[in-house]
Short mmCIF file of C-alpha atoms in Angstrom, two decimals:
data_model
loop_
_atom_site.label_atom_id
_atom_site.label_comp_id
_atom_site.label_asym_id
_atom_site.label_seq_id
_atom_site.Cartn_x
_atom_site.Cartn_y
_atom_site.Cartn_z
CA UNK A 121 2.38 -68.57 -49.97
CA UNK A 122 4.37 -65.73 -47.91
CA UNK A 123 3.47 -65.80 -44.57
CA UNK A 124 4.72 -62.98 -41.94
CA UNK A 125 6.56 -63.86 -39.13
CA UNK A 126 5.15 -62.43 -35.62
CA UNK A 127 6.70 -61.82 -32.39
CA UNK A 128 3.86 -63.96 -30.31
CA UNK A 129 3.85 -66.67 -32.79
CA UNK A 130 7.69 -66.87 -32.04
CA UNK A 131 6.66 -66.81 -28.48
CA UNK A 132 4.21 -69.41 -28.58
CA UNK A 133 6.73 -71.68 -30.25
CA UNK A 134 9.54 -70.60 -28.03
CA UNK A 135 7.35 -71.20 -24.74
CA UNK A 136 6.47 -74.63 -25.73
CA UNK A 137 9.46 -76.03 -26.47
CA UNK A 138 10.89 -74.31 -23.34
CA UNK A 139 8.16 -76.11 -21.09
CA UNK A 140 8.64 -79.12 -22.72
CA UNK A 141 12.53 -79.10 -22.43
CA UNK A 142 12.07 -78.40 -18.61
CA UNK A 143 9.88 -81.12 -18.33
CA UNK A 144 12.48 -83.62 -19.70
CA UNK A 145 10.70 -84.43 -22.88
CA UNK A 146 14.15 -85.10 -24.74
CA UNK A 147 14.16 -88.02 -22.19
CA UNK A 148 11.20 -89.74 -22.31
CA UNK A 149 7.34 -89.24 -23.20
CA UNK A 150 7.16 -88.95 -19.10
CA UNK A 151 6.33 -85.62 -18.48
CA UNK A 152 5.38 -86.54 -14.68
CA UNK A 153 6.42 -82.66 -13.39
CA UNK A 154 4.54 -81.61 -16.21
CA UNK A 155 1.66 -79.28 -14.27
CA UNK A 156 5.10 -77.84 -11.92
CA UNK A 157 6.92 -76.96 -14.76
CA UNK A 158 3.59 -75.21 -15.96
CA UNK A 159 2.53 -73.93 -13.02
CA UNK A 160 6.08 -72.41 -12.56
CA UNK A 161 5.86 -70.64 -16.20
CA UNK A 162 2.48 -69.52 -15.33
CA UNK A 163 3.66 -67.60 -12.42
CA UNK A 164 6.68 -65.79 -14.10
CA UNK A 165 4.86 -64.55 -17.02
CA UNK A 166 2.02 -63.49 -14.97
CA UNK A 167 -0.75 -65.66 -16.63
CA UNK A 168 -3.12 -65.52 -13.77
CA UNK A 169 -6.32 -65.83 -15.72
CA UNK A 170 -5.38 -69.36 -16.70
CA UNK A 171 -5.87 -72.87 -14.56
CA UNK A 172 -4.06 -75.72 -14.66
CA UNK A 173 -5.66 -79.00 -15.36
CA UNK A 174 -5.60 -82.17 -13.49
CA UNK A 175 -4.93 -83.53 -16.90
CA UNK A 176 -1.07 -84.16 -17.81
CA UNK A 177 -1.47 -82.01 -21.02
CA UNK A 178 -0.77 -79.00 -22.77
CA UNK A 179 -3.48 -77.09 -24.13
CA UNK A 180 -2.12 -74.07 -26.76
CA UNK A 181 -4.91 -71.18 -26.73
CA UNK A 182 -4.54 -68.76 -29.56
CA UNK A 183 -7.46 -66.39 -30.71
CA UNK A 184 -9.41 -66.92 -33.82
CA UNK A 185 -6.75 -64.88 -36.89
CA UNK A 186 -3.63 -64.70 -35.41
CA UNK A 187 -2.33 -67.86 -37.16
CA UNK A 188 -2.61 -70.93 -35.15
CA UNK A 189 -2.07 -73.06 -37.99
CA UNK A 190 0.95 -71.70 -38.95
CA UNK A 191 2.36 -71.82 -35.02
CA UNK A 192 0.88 -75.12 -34.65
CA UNK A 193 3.17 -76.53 -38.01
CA UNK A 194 6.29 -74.41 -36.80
CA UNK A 195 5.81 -76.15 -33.69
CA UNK A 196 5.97 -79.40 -35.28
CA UNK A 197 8.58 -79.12 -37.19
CA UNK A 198 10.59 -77.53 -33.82
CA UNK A 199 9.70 -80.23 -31.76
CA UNK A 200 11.06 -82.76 -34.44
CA UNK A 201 14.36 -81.03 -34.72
CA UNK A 202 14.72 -80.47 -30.89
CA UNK A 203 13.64 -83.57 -29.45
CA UNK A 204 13.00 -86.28 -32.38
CA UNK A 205 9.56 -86.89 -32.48
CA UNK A 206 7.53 -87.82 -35.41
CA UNK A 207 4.00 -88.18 -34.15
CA UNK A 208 1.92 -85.44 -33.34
CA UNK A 209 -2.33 -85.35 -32.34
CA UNK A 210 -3.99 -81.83 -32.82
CA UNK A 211 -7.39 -81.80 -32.26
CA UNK A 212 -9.32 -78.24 -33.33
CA UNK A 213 -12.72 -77.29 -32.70
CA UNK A 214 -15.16 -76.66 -35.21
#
């Protein structure tokens, strides 16, 4: 399979591990300034339309065709080589 690399996927990928790097993931699975770290990324990309929840998680929102599979697996296999980590949940609705 040949799959085309896009520009937001990239970005989606890129943000994440950004966020999660501020956060001080590579240090621990504490990500106590989590929803600052957020909040802060929020504000300088201008994503007013979006809340953040009282929930110390990070929820990746993609629209149906624009290959969330794909970004989700890239992000794996980022977050492995960045920061070590072997063990991933995704949950996807049906």
């Amino acid at each position: 399979m040949l799959f085309e690399k896009q520009k937001f996927q990239e970005d989606c990928v890129n943000n994440i591990v950004s966020i999660l790097d501020e956060a001080g993931f590579h240090n621990s699975n504490n990500l106590s300034n989590l929803k600052e770290v957020l909040k802060n990324h929020y504000n300088e990309n201008l994503y007013n339309y979006f809340t953040i929840s009282d929930k110390n998680r990070l929820d990746i929102i993609m629209e149906t065709g624009t290959g969330k599979t794909f970004t989700y697996i890239k992000t794996i296999f980022e977050l492995n080589r960045r920061f070590n980590k072997n063990k991933f949940i995704i949950i996807v609705p049906r």
